[in-house]
Amino acid sequence: MLQIQENVSLKNFNTFGIDVSAKYFVEICHEDDLAELFMDPQWQHVKRLVMGGGSNMLLVNDFDGLIIRINIRGIEHRINHDEVFVEAGGGEVWNDLVNYCVDRGYAGIENLSLIPGSVGASPIQNIGAYGVELKDVFKSCRAFEIATGQFKTFSKEDCHFGYRDSIFKGELKEQYIIVSVKLHLSLVPSVNLKYGAIEQELANRGISNPTIKDVSRVVSHIRVSKLPDPSTIGNAGSFFKNPVISQEQFETVHSKFPELVNYPAGDGLVKLAAGWLIEQCGWKGKVVGHTGTWKNQALVLVNHGGATGTEVYNLSSQIIDSVYRKFGVLLEREVNIIS
Ligand code: EPU
């Protein structure tokens, strides 16, 4: 029997720590609960929001509907020669899955250490860090189709992964709930050191032949030094995407700002570092009321305590305006705005 609670504070369920409440709240621990919930006519016309770790959202108002928190647990693995297939429930904490794999020597997600959020949310925005994206190791996911109550398996190709993007953010937005994710990992230690800061930190530690445990430790160290810990300073990681622009637009901006940080993005496109653009507009470490940008990474907006979602949202609008005025580049929010 599902326990539906009323008037629940969401403060501890979103990493921004925004104190709004939900009219109704339910936790889903088994996939069968989804069918029970969605087949119940009582909930069919109520506004709904599915939540995992609440680490990629900004709650702007009280939620006048039903919050469905996915808490489906369990991690299993199957070894086949050098390959390992690891399947985890959507409600598992992403970093617990990383530790499970790193401890057993299953290589592939060590660069994704310490990313906040749940396993079920990981394919939605194709989480990525330090030269690796989820899509590099993704095998499939199982999802519940809200309209029909059926479960469907999505292969990597079905998911249309892109930079912080997938079919679950586009065409199929809000139509499916991801209940488990299967990864294709390897028993053969191969480490990805493409990201310069990892190599540098390994060298500082005198490690020349790193294990995946070393990489995980180094990535965790870099993250902790750059990014605020959501358990003490509310935040949702990068608030904006790094903008991807045409070569032509890049040349115009670059001619005015030769130090512009940029990376080739394929197909004649160039990716810019949003954190750099924001810092150049004078926002880095700035405190605005109860909110602001993080002192070590301007791409992260923070709650210094007691911020409202509206305050954070307004700050993000001011940042978008000033970056546009200075560089002619339009930043896009990466965090989901729930209003
Ligand atoms: N930079 C600045 N000022 C800043 C921040 C960054 O000049 O305040 C410059 C850095 O010096 C560097 C460049 O911008 O030259 C890139 O910075 P960084 O390596 O910190 O990475 P990022 O592009 O800002 C992305 C991801 C992060 C991920 C890191 C590491 C996005 C939107 N963000 O940030 O992901 O951890 O790379 O791979 O792609 C997240 O999605 O929530 C997230 C934290």
mmCIF file of C-alpha atoms and ligand atoms in Angstrom:
data_model
loop_
_atom_site.group_PDB
_atom_site.id
_atom_site.type_symbol
_atom_site.label_atom_id
_atom_site.label_comp_id
_atom_site.label_asym_id
_atom_site.label_seq_id
_atom_site.Cartn_x
_atom_site.Cartn_y
_atom_site.Cartn_z
ATOM 1 C CA MET A 1 0.000 0.000 0.000
ATOM 2 C CA LEU A 2 1.497 3.333 -1.052
ATOM 3 C CA GLN A 3 1.953 5.940 1.653
ATOM 4 C CA ILE A 4 0.983 9.346 0.295
ATOM 5 C CA GLN A 5 2.065 12.134 2.645
ATOM 6 C CA GLU A 6 0.647 15.656 2.634
ATOM 7 C CA ASN A 7 2.338 19.066 2.967
ATOM 8 C CA VAL A 8 5.896 17.773 2.979
ATOM 9 C CA SER A 9 8.881 20.132 3.112
ATOM 10 C CA LEU A 10 11.229 19.504 0.173
ATOM 11 C CA LYS A 11 14.210 21.218 1.808
ATOM 12 C CA ASN A 12 16.063 17.934 2.394
ATOM 13 C CA PHE A 13 15.107 16.498 -0.979
ATOM 14 C CA ASN A 14 16.816 19.088 -3.207
ATOM 15 C CA THR A 15 20.554 19.768 -3.064
ATOM 16 C CA PHE A 16 19.939 23.523 -3.445
ATOM 17 C CA GLY A 17 18.254 23.290 -0.033
ATOM 18 C CA ILE A 18 15.313 25.433 -1.169
ATOM 19 C CA ASP A 19 12.582 25.343 1.449
ATOM 20 C CA VAL A 20 9.332 24.811 -0.439
ATOM 21 C CA SER A 21 6.640 22.252 0.255
ATOM 22 C CA ALA A 22 4.781 19.672 -1.783
ATOM 23 C CA LYS A 23 1.058 19.208 -1.435
ATOM 24 C CA TYR A 24 1.507 15.424 -1.803
ATOM 25 C CA PHE A 25 4.613 13.264 -1.625
ATOM 26 C CA VAL A 26 5.184 9.566 -2.241
ATOM 27 C CA GLU A 27 8.269 7.384 -2.200
ATOM 28 C CA ILE A 28 8.498 4.534 -4.721
ATOM 29 C CA CYS A 29 10.604 1.582 -3.511
ATOM 30 C CA HIS A 30 9.517 -1.091 -6.017
ATOM 31 C CA GLU A 31 8.746 -0.766 -9.698
ATOM 32 C CA ASP A 32 5.317 -2.401 -9.146
ATOM 33 C CA ASP A 33 4.379 0.641 -7.029
ATOM 34 C CA LEU A 34 4.507 2.736 -10.207
ATOM 35 C CA ALA A 35 1.722 0.778 -11.875
ATOM 36 C CA GLU A 36 -0.351 1.002 -8.681
ATOM 37 C CA LEU A 37 0.147 4.771 -8.511
ATOM 38 C CA PHE A 38 -0.432 5.597 -12.150
ATOM 39 C CA MET A 39 -3.439 3.319 -12.581
ATOM 40 C CA ASP A 40 -5.177 4.979 -9.637
ATOM 41 C CA PRO A 41 -7.666 7.481 -11.132
ATOM 42 C CA GLN A 42 -7.279 9.708 -8.047
ATOM 43 C CA TRP A 43 -3.804 10.785 -9.222
ATOM 44 C CA GLN A 44 -4.325 10.917 -12.961
ATOM 45 C CA HIS A 45 -5.203 14.597 -13.191
ATOM 46 C CA VAL A 46 -2.931 15.811 -10.441
ATOM 47 C CA LYS A 47 0.239 17.709 -11.402
ATOM 48 C CA ARG A 48 3.181 15.328 -10.877
ATOM 49 C CA LEU A 49 6.932 15.587 -10.619
ATOM 50 C CA VAL A 50 9.344 12.666 -10.552
ATOM 51 C CA MET A 51 12.432 13.215 -8.444
ATOM 52 C CA GLY A 52 15.648 11.324 -7.895
ATOM 53 C CA GLY A 53 18.362 12.904 -5.773
ATOM 54 C CA GLY A 54 17.014 16.425 -6.438
ATOM 55 C CA SER A 55 20.497 17.478 -7.497
ATOM 56 C CA ASN A 56 19.726 19.068 -10.840
ATOM 57 C CA MET A 57 16.672 21.164 -10.085
ATOM 58 C CA LEU A 58 15.704 24.577 -8.820
ATOM 59 C CA LEU A 59 12.356 24.622 -7.013
ATOM 60 C CA VAL A 60 10.892 28.073 -7.460
ATOM 61 C CA ASN A 61 7.490 27.693 -5.747
ATOM 62 C CA ASP A 62 5.588 25.370 -3.439
ATOM 63 C CA PHE A 63 4.598 22.359 -5.525
ATOM 64 C CA ASP A 64 0.830 22.130 -5.836
ATOM 65 C CA GLY A 65 0.769 18.467 -6.803
ATOM 66 C CA LEU A 66 2.345 15.066 -6.192
ATOM 67 C CA ILE A 67 6.096 14.582 -5.862
ATOM 68 C CA ILE A 68 7.116 11.025 -6.762
ATOM 69 C CA ARG A 69 10.502 10.187 -5.284
ATOM 70 C CA ILE A 70 12.173 7.166 -6.837
ATOM 71 C CA ASN A 71 13.901 5.070 -4.197
ATOM 72 C CA ILE A 72 14.274 1.741 -6.041
ATOM 73 C CA ARG A 73 17.471 0.133 -4.721
ATOM 74 C CA GLY A 74 19.744 -2.777 -5.567
ATOM 75 C CA ILE A 75 22.991 -3.323 -7.483
ATOM 76 C CA GLU A 76 23.793 -6.542 -9.340
ATOM 77 C CA HIS A 77 26.625 -7.513 -11.629
ATOM 78 C CA ARG A 78 27.415 -10.196 -14.169
ATOM 79 C CA ILE A 79 30.930 -10.978 -15.354
ATOM 80 C CA ASN A 80 31.645 -12.272 -18.839
ATOM 81 C CA HIS A 81 35.401 -12.736 -19.481
ATOM 82 C CA ASP A 82 36.823 -9.181 -19.338
ATOM 83 C CA GLU A 83 33.465 -7.469 -19.369
ATOM 84 C CA VAL A 84 31.187 -6.629 -16.468
ATOM 85 C CA PHE A 85 27.550 -5.664 -16.732
ATOM 86 C CA VAL A 86 26.367 -3.784 -13.678
ATOM 87 C CA GLU A 87 22.675 -3.061 -13.180
ATOM 88 C CA ALA A 88 21.513 -0.634 -10.503
ATOM 89 C CA GLY A 89 18.112 0.523 -9.290
ATOM 90 C CA GLY A 90 17.141 4.059 -10.283
ATOM 91 C CA GLY A 91 17.041 5.152 -6.637
ATOM 92 C CA GLU A 92 20.639 4.183 -5.875
ATOM 93 C CA VAL A 93 22.929 7.116 -5.138
ATOM 94 C CA TRP A 94 25.186 7.554 -8.194
ATOM 95 C CA ASN A 95 28.370 7.810 -6.146
ATOM 96 C CA ASP A 96 27.519 4.604 -4.216
ATOM 97 C CA LEU A 97 27.424 2.846 -7.582
ATOM 98 C CA VAL A 98 30.788 4.387 -8.502
ATOM 99 C CA ASN A 99 32.288 3.126 -5.226
ATOM 100 C CA TYR A 100 30.763 -0.335 -5.723
ATOM 101 C CA CYS A 101 32.493 -0.554 -9.115
ATOM 102 C CA VAL A 102 35.811 1.042 -8.125
ATOM 103 C CA ASP A 103 36.124 -1.238 -5.050
ATOM 104 C CA ARG A 104 35.679 -4.322 -7.241
ATOM 105 C CA GLY A 105 37.964 -3.133 -10.034
ATOM 106 C CA TYR A 106 35.188 -2.585 -12.584
ATOM 107 C CA ALA A 107 36.591 0.167 -14.777
ATOM 108 C CA GLY A 108 34.689 2.865 -16.663
ATOM 109 C CA ILE A 109 32.972 5.254 -14.240
ATOM 110 C CA GLU A 110 35.844 6.264 -11.928
ATOM 111 C CA ASN A 111 36.053 9.690 -13.644
ATOM 112 C CA LEU A 112 32.404 10.205 -12.671
ATOM 113 C CA SER A 113 33.186 9.961 -8.945
ATOM 114 C CA LEU A 114 31.300 12.212 -6.546
ATOM 115 C CA ILE A 115 28.732 13.477 -9.050
ATOM 116 C CA PRO A 116 25.653 14.136 -6.906
ATOM 117 C CA GLY A 117 22.309 12.586 -7.824
ATOM 118 C CA SER A 118 20.676 9.245 -8.430
ATOM 119 C CA VAL A 119 21.365 6.453 -10.900
ATOM 120 C CA GLY A 120 17.918 6.901 -12.486
ATOM 121 C CA ALA A 121 18.637 10.532 -13.309
ATOM 122 C CA SER A 122 22.049 9.827 -14.826
ATOM 123 C CA PRO A 123 20.903 9.044 -18.396
ATOM 124 C CA ILE A 124 18.442 11.947 -18.540
ATOM 125 C CA GLN A 125 21.180 14.547 -18.847
ATOM 126 C CA ASN A 126 23.961 12.108 -19.811
ATOM 127 C CA ILE A 127 26.064 13.071 -16.794
ATOM 128 C CA GLY A 128 29.692 13.762 -17.504
ATOM 129 C CA ALA A 129 32.944 14.939 -15.957
ATOM 130 C CA TYR A 130 36.694 14.817 -16.493
ATOM 131 C CA GLY A 131 36.636 13.481 -20.024
ATOM 132 C CA VAL A 132 33.961 10.770 -19.558
ATOM 133 C CA GLU A 133 30.210 10.786 -20.136
ATOM 134 C CA LEU A 134 27.660 8.216 -19.038
ATOM 135 C CA LYS A 135 27.042 7.294 -22.688
ATOM 136 C CA ASP A 136 30.610 5.895 -22.908
ATOM 137 C CA VAL A 137 29.647 3.007 -20.588
ATOM 138 C CA PHE A 138 25.869 2.917 -20.927
ATOM 139 C CA LYS A 139 24.348 -0.386 -22.036
ATOM 140 C CA SER A 140 20.609 0.111 -21.483
ATOM 141 C CA CYS A 141 17.959 1.314 -19.082
ATOM 142 C CA ARG A 142 14.555 0.056 -18.087
ATOM 143 C CA ALA A 143 11.772 2.605 -17.878
ATOM 144 C CA PHE A 144 8.097 2.771 -16.979
ATOM 145 C CA GLU A 145 5.856 4.376 -19.571
ATOM 146 C CA ILE A 146 3.402 6.592 -17.712
ATOM 147 C CA ALA A 147 0.701 6.559 -20.410
ATOM 148 C CA THR A 148 0.485 2.761 -20.748
ATOM 149 C CA GLY A 149 1.872 1.377 -17.475
ATOM 150 C CA GLN A 150 4.288 -0.801 -19.501
ATOM 151 C CA PHE A 151 8.023 -1.210 -19.011
ATOM 152 C CA LYS A 152 10.393 -0.676 -21.921
ATOM 153 C CA THR A 153 14.142 -1.219 -22.332
ATOM 154 C CA PHE A 154 16.102 1.568 -24.054
ATOM 155 C CA SER A 155 19.434 0.766 -25.696
ATOM 156 C CA LYS A 156 22.208 3.345 -25.952
ATOM 157 C CA GLU A 157 21.097 4.205 -29.505
ATOM 158 C CA ASP A 158 17.471 4.636 -28.385
ATOM 159 C CA CYS A 159 18.541 7.266 -25.841
ATOM 160 C CA HIS A 160 19.951 9.784 -28.412
ATOM 161 C CA PHE A 161 22.637 10.945 -26.013
ATOM 162 C CA GLY A 162 24.268 14.332 -26.551
ATOM 163 C CA TYR A 163 26.149 16.811 -24.389
ATOM 164 C CA ARG A 164 24.065 16.933 -21.157
ATOM 165 C CA ASP A 165 21.167 15.686 -23.261
ATOM 166 C CA SER A 166 19.062 12.627 -24.124
ATOM 167 C CA ILE A 167 15.677 11.667 -25.550
ATOM 168 C CA PHE A 168 14.291 11.822 -21.984
ATOM 169 C CA LYS A 169 14.863 15.601 -21.965
ATOM 170 C CA GLY A 170 13.480 16.074 -25.474
ATOM 171 C CA GLU A 171 10.957 14.000 -27.405
ATOM 172 C CA LEU A 172 10.071 11.736 -24.462
ATOM 173 C CA LYS A 173 10.186 14.373 -21.738
ATOM 174 C CA GLU A 174 8.114 13.379 -18.697
ATOM 175 C CA GLN A 175 6.775 10.293 -20.466
ATOM 176 C CA TYR A 176 8.986 7.657 -18.823
ATOM 177 C CA ILE A 177 10.386 6.951 -15.377
ATOM 178 C CA ILE A 178 13.777 5.237 -15.349
ATOM 179 C CA VAL A 179 13.724 2.345 -12.862
ATOM 180 C CA SER A 180 17.160 0.829 -13.514
ATOM 181 C CA VAL A 181 20.319 1.408 -15.513
ATOM 182 C CA LYS A 182 22.735 -1.189 -16.911
ATOM 183 C CA LEU A 183 26.374 -0.272 -17.536
ATOM 184 C CA HIS A 184 28.991 -2.039 -19.612
ATOM 185 C CA LEU A 185 32.272 -1.906 -17.679
ATOM 186 C CA SER A 186 35.596 -3.627 -18.009
ATOM 187 C CA LEU A 187 37.832 -5.763 -15.817
ATOM 188 C CA VAL A 188 40.852 -4.633 -17.792
ATOM 189 C CA PRO A 189 42.097 -1.506 -16.064
ATOM 190 C CA SER A 190 42.183 1.297 -18.597
ATOM 191 C CA VAL A 191 42.249 4.805 -17.267
ATOM 192 C CA ASN A 192 41.137 7.985 -18.982
ATOM 193 C CA LEU A 193 43.543 10.806 -18.203
ATOM 194 C CA LYS A 194 42.513 13.124 -21.054
ATOM 195 C CA TYR A 195 41.643 15.851 -18.591
ATOM 196 C CA GLY A 196 44.861 17.696 -17.760
ATOM 197 C CA ALA A 197 44.084 18.358 -14.090
ATOM 198 C CA ILE A 198 43.923 14.587 -13.407
ATOM 199 C CA GLU A 199 47.367 13.964 -14.866
ATOM 200 C CA GLN A 200 48.777 16.885 -12.960
ATOM 201 C CA GLU A 201 47.326 15.747 -9.625
ATOM 202 C CA LEU A 202 48.581 12.176 -10.197
ATOM 203 C CA ALA A 203 52.045 13.597 -10.876
ATOM 204 C CA ASN A 204 51.848 15.679 -7.666
ATOM 205 C CA ARG A 205 51.179 12.442 -5.812
ATOM 206 C CA GLY A 206 54.039 10.643 -7.578
ATOM 207 C CA ILE A 207 51.686 8.098 -9.190
ATOM 208 C CA SER A 208 52.881 7.050 -12.642
ATOM 209 C CA ASN A 209 50.812 3.905 -13.155
ATOM 210 C CA PRO A 210 47.399 4.809 -11.748
ATOM 211 C CA THR A 211 44.718 2.286 -10.820
ATOM 212 C CA ILE A 212 41.048 3.187 -11.179
ATOM 213 C CA LYS A 213 41.031 3.733 -7.404
ATOM 214 C CA ASP A 214 43.783 6.354 -7.825
ATOM 215 C CA VAL A 215 41.775 8.077 -10.567
ATOM 216 C CA SER A 216 38.633 8.046 -8.437
ATOM 217 C CA ARG A 217 40.522 9.559 -5.490
ATOM 218 C CA VAL A 218 42.108 12.254 -7.657
ATOM 219 C CA VAL A 219 38.815 13.169 -9.340
ATOM 220 C CA SER A 220 37.151 13.383 -5.911
ATOM 221 C CA HIS A 221 39.965 15.623 -4.707
ATOM 222 C CA ILE A 222 39.623 17.962 -7.724
ATOM 223 C CA ARG A 223 35.848 18.135 -7.332
ATOM 224 C CA VAL A 224 36.056 18.916 -3.621
ATOM 225 C CA SER A 225 38.590 21.679 -4.264
ATOM 226 C CA LYS A 226 36.495 23.330 -6.993
ATOM 227 C CA LEU A 227 32.880 22.595 -6.217
ATOM 228 C CA PRO A 228 30.848 23.356 -3.098
ATOM 229 C CA ASP A 229 29.622 20.377 -1.035
ATOM 230 C CA PRO A 230 25.811 20.416 -1.254
ATOM 231 C CA SER A 231 25.511 19.105 2.311
ATOM 232 C CA THR A 232 26.921 22.417 3.593
ATOM 233 C CA ILE A 233 26.348 24.931 0.738
ATOM 234 C CA GLY A 234 23.217 24.324 -1.320
ATOM 235 C CA ASN A 235 23.858 24.035 -5.067
ATOM 236 C CA ALA A 236 23.014 21.962 -8.131
ATOM 237 C CA GLY A 237 26.432 21.751 -9.802
ATOM 238 C CA SER A 238 26.870 23.643 -13.065
ATOM 239 C CA PHE A 239 23.853 25.899 -13.378
ATOM 240 C CA PHE A 240 24.392 26.522 -17.105
ATOM 241 C CA LYS A 241 25.601 24.388 -19.992
ATOM 242 C CA ASN A 242 28.857 25.249 -21.682
ATOM 243 C CA PRO A 243 27.588 27.022 -24.840
ATOM 244 C CA VAL A 244 28.278 25.397 -28.189
ATOM 245 C CA ILE A 245 28.538 27.952 -31.018
ATOM 246 C CA SER A 246 29.366 27.984 -34.727
ATOM 247 C CA GLN A 247 32.952 28.446 -35.916
ATOM 248 C CA GLU A 248 31.836 31.728 -37.490
ATOM 249 C CA GLN A 249 30.420 33.110 -34.235
ATOM 250 C CA PHE A 250 33.491 31.836 -32.411
ATOM 251 C CA GLU A 251 35.778 33.808 -34.717
ATOM 252 C CA THR A 252 33.826 37.011 -34.096
ATOM 253 C CA VAL A 253 33.974 36.630 -30.305
ATOM 254 C CA HIS A 254 37.569 35.381 -30.361
ATOM 255 C CA SER A 255 38.762 38.401 -32.343
ATOM 256 C CA LYS A 256 37.538 40.652 -29.507
ATOM 257 C CA PHE A 257 38.577 38.321 -26.670
ATOM 258 C CA PRO A 258 41.706 36.391 -27.703
ATOM 259 C CA GLU A 259 41.926 34.619 -24.301
ATOM 260 C CA LEU A 260 38.464 33.033 -24.812
ATOM 261 C CA VAL A 261 38.594 29.468 -23.384
ATOM 262 C CA ASN A 262 37.364 27.088 -26.093
ATOM 263 C CA TYR A 263 37.316 23.427 -27.132
ATOM 264 C CA PRO A 264 36.567 21.903 -30.563
ATOM 265 C CA ALA A 265 33.088 20.331 -30.447
ATOM 266 C CA GLY A 266 33.040 18.580 -33.863
ATOM 267 C CA ASP A 267 30.916 19.431 -36.945
ATOM 268 C CA GLY A 268 32.488 22.899 -37.201
ATOM 269 C CA LEU A 269 31.234 23.782 -33.711
ATOM 270 C CA VAL A 270 33.135 25.231 -30.771
ATOM 271 C CA LYS A 271 32.365 24.808 -27.077
ATOM 272 C CA LEU A 272 33.084 27.724 -24.737
ATOM 273 C CA ALA A 273 33.669 27.556 -20.972
ATOM 274 C CA ALA A 274 30.601 29.178 -19.398
ATOM 275 C CA GLY A 275 32.495 29.539 -16.104
ATOM 276 C CA TRP A 276 35.101 31.683 -17.829
ATOM 277 C CA LEU A 277 32.487 33.884 -19.556
ATOM 278 C CA ILE A 278 30.684 34.408 -16.237
ATOM 279 C CA GLU A 279 33.918 35.181 -14.396
ATOM 280 C CA GLN A 280 34.869 37.767 -17.052
ATOM 281 C CA CYS A 281 31.582 39.550 -16.332
ATOM 282 C CA GLY A 282 32.689 39.968 -12.711
ATOM 283 C CA TRP A 283 30.360 37.412 -11.115
ATOM 284 C CA LYS A 284 32.820 34.929 -9.650
ATOM 285 C CA GLY A 285 32.369 34.582 -5.883
ATOM 286 C CA LYS A 286 29.837 37.428 -5.814
ATOM 287 C CA VAL A 287 27.212 37.254 -3.059
ATOM 288 C CA VAL A 288 23.762 38.567 -4.013
ATOM 289 C CA GLY A 289 21.305 38.455 -1.091
ATOM 290 C CA HIS A 290 21.181 34.819 0.054
ATOM 291 C CA THR A 291 22.562 33.519 -3.224
ATOM 292 C CA GLY A 292 25.621 34.037 -5.422
ATOM 293 C CA THR A 293 28.205 32.229 -7.528
ATOM 294 C CA TRP A 294 30.806 29.871 -6.054
ATOM 295 C CA LYS A 295 34.210 31.382 -5.270
ATOM 296 C CA ASN A 296 36.139 28.616 -7.057
ATOM 297 C CA GLN A 297 33.787 27.980 -9.975
ATOM 298 C CA ALA A 298 31.548 30.734 -11.348
ATOM 299 C CA LEU A 299 29.351 28.238 -13.217
ATOM 300 C CA VAL A 300 27.878 27.039 -9.922
ATOM 301 C CA LEU A 301 25.160 29.111 -8.226
ATOM 302 C CA VAL A 302 24.843 28.590 -4.496
ATOM 303 C CA ASN A 303 22.422 29.034 -1.629
ATOM 304 C CA HIS A 304 24.286 30.758 1.187
ATOM 305 C CA GLY A 305 21.376 29.927 3.499
ATOM 306 C CA GLY A 306 17.710 30.845 3.268
ATOM 307 C CA ALA A 307 17.714 31.643 -0.480
ATOM 308 C CA THR A 308 14.411 31.344 -2.296
ATOM 309 C CA GLY A 309 14.179 29.701 -5.698
ATOM 310 C CA THR A 310 13.120 33.051 -7.154
ATOM 311 C CA GLU A 311 16.274 34.749 -5.858
ATOM 312 C CA VAL A 312 18.481 32.103 -7.474
ATOM 313 C CA TYR A 313 16.471 32.235 -10.692
ATOM 314 C CA ASN A 314 16.717 36.035 -10.849
ATOM 315 C CA LEU A 315 20.462 35.866 -10.364
ATOM 316 C CA SER A 316 20.700 33.363 -13.216
ATOM 317 C CA SER A 317 18.744 35.779 -15.460
ATOM 318 C CA GLN A 318 21.098 38.637 -14.589
ATOM 319 C CA ILE A 319 24.090 36.441 -15.441
ATOM 320 C CA ILE A 320 22.561 35.412 -18.779
ATOM 321 C CA ASP A 321 21.937 39.103 -19.596
ATOM 322 C CA SER A 322 25.428 40.258 -18.739
ATOM 323 C CA VAL A 323 27.178 37.424 -20.614
ATOM 324 C CA TYR A 324 24.990 38.178 -23.634
ATOM 325 C CA ARG A 325 25.758 41.901 -23.485
ATOM 326 C CA LYS A 326 29.518 41.366 -23.216
ATOM 327 C CA PHE A 327 30.056 38.373 -25.540
ATOM 328 C CA GLY A 328 26.842 38.057 -27.610
ATOM 329 C CA VAL A 329 26.641 34.433 -26.395
ATOM 330 C CA LEU A 330 23.408 33.105 -24.925
ATOM 331 C CA LEU A 331 23.817 30.827 -21.895
ATOM 332 C CA GLU A 332 21.288 28.065 -21.441
ATOM 333 C CA ARG A 333 20.300 26.787 -17.984
ATOM 334 C CA GLU A 334 21.324 23.208 -17.341
ATOM 335 C CA VAL A 335 19.377 22.866 -14.099
ATOM 336 C CA ASN A 336 15.630 22.081 -14.387
ATOM 337 C CA ILE A 337 13.540 24.997 -13.251
ATOM 338 C CA ILE A 338 10.397 23.809 -11.446
ATOM 339 C CA SER A 339 7.851 26.572 -11.092
HETATM 340 N N1 EPU B 1 36.810 28.642 -15.695
HETATM 341 C C1 EPU B 1 37.038 29.955 -15.356
HETATM 342 N N2 EPU B 1 36.365 30.476 -14.303
HETATM 343 C C2 EPU B 1 35.496 29.761 -13.560
HETATM 344 C C3 EPU B 1 35.252 28.411 -13.921
HETATM 345 C C4 EPU B 1 35.929 27.873 -14.992
HETATM 346 O O1 EPU B 1 37.824 30.643 -15.985
HETATM 347 O O2 EPU B 1 34.947 30.302 -12.602
HETATM 348 C C5 EPU B 1 37.581 28.054 -16.805
HETATM 349 C C6 EPU B 1 38.615 27.052 -16.261
HETATM 350 O O3 EPU B 1 39.796 27.688 -15.923
HETATM 351 C C7 EPU B 1 38.780 26.121 -17.410
HETATM 352 C C8 EPU B 1 37.402 26.087 -18.041
HETATM 353 O O4 EPU B 1 36.719 27.257 -17.599
HETATM 354 O O5 EPU B 1 39.681 26.650 -18.358
HETATM 355 C C9 EPU B 1 36.630 24.838 -17.703
HETATM 356 O O6 EPU B 1 36.416 24.763 -16.283
HETATM 357 P P1 EPU B 1 36.244 23.353 -15.533
HETATM 358 O O7 EPU B 1 37.344 22.451 -15.882
HETATM 359 O O8 EPU B 1 36.002 23.657 -14.088
HETATM 360 O O9 EPU B 1 34.960 22.704 -16.173
HETATM 361 P P2 EPU B 1 33.560 23.311 -16.663
HETATM 362 O O10 EPU B 1 33.544 23.285 -18.155
HETATM 363 O O11 EPU B 1 33.290 24.623 -16.010
HETATM 364 C C10 EPU B 1 32.366 21.011 -16.839
HETATM 365 C C11 EPU B 1 31.101 20.380 -16.375
HETATM 366 C C12 EPU B 1 31.204 19.960 -14.911
HETATM 367 C C13 EPU B 1 32.360 18.968 -14.775
HETATM 368 C C14 EPU B 1 33.633 19.674 -15.269
HETATM 369 C C15 EPU B 1 34.833 18.736 -15.269
HETATM 370 C C16 EPU B 1 29.303 21.383 -17.698
HETATM 371 C C17 EPU B 1 28.131 22.307 -17.714
HETATM 372 N N3 EPU B 1 29.975 21.307 -16.550
HETATM 373 O O12 EPU B 1 32.535 22.226 -16.104
HETATM 374 O O13 EPU B 1 30.001 19.272 -14.584
HETATM 375 O O14 EPU B 1 32.512 18.562 -13.428
HETATM 376 O O15 EPU B 1 33.453 20.116 -16.637
HETATM 377 O O16 EPU B 1 34.707 17.811 -16.305
HETATM 378 O O17 EPU B 1 29.586 20.718 -18.698
HETATM 379 C C18 EPU B 1 27.789 19.583 -13.704
HETATM 380 O O18 EPU B 1 27.357 19.253 -14.812
HETATM 381 O O19 EPU B 1 27.029 19.876 -12.755
HETATM 382 C C19 EPU B 1 29.235 19.669 -13.496
HETATM 383 C C20 EPU B 1 29.760 20.100 -12.345
#
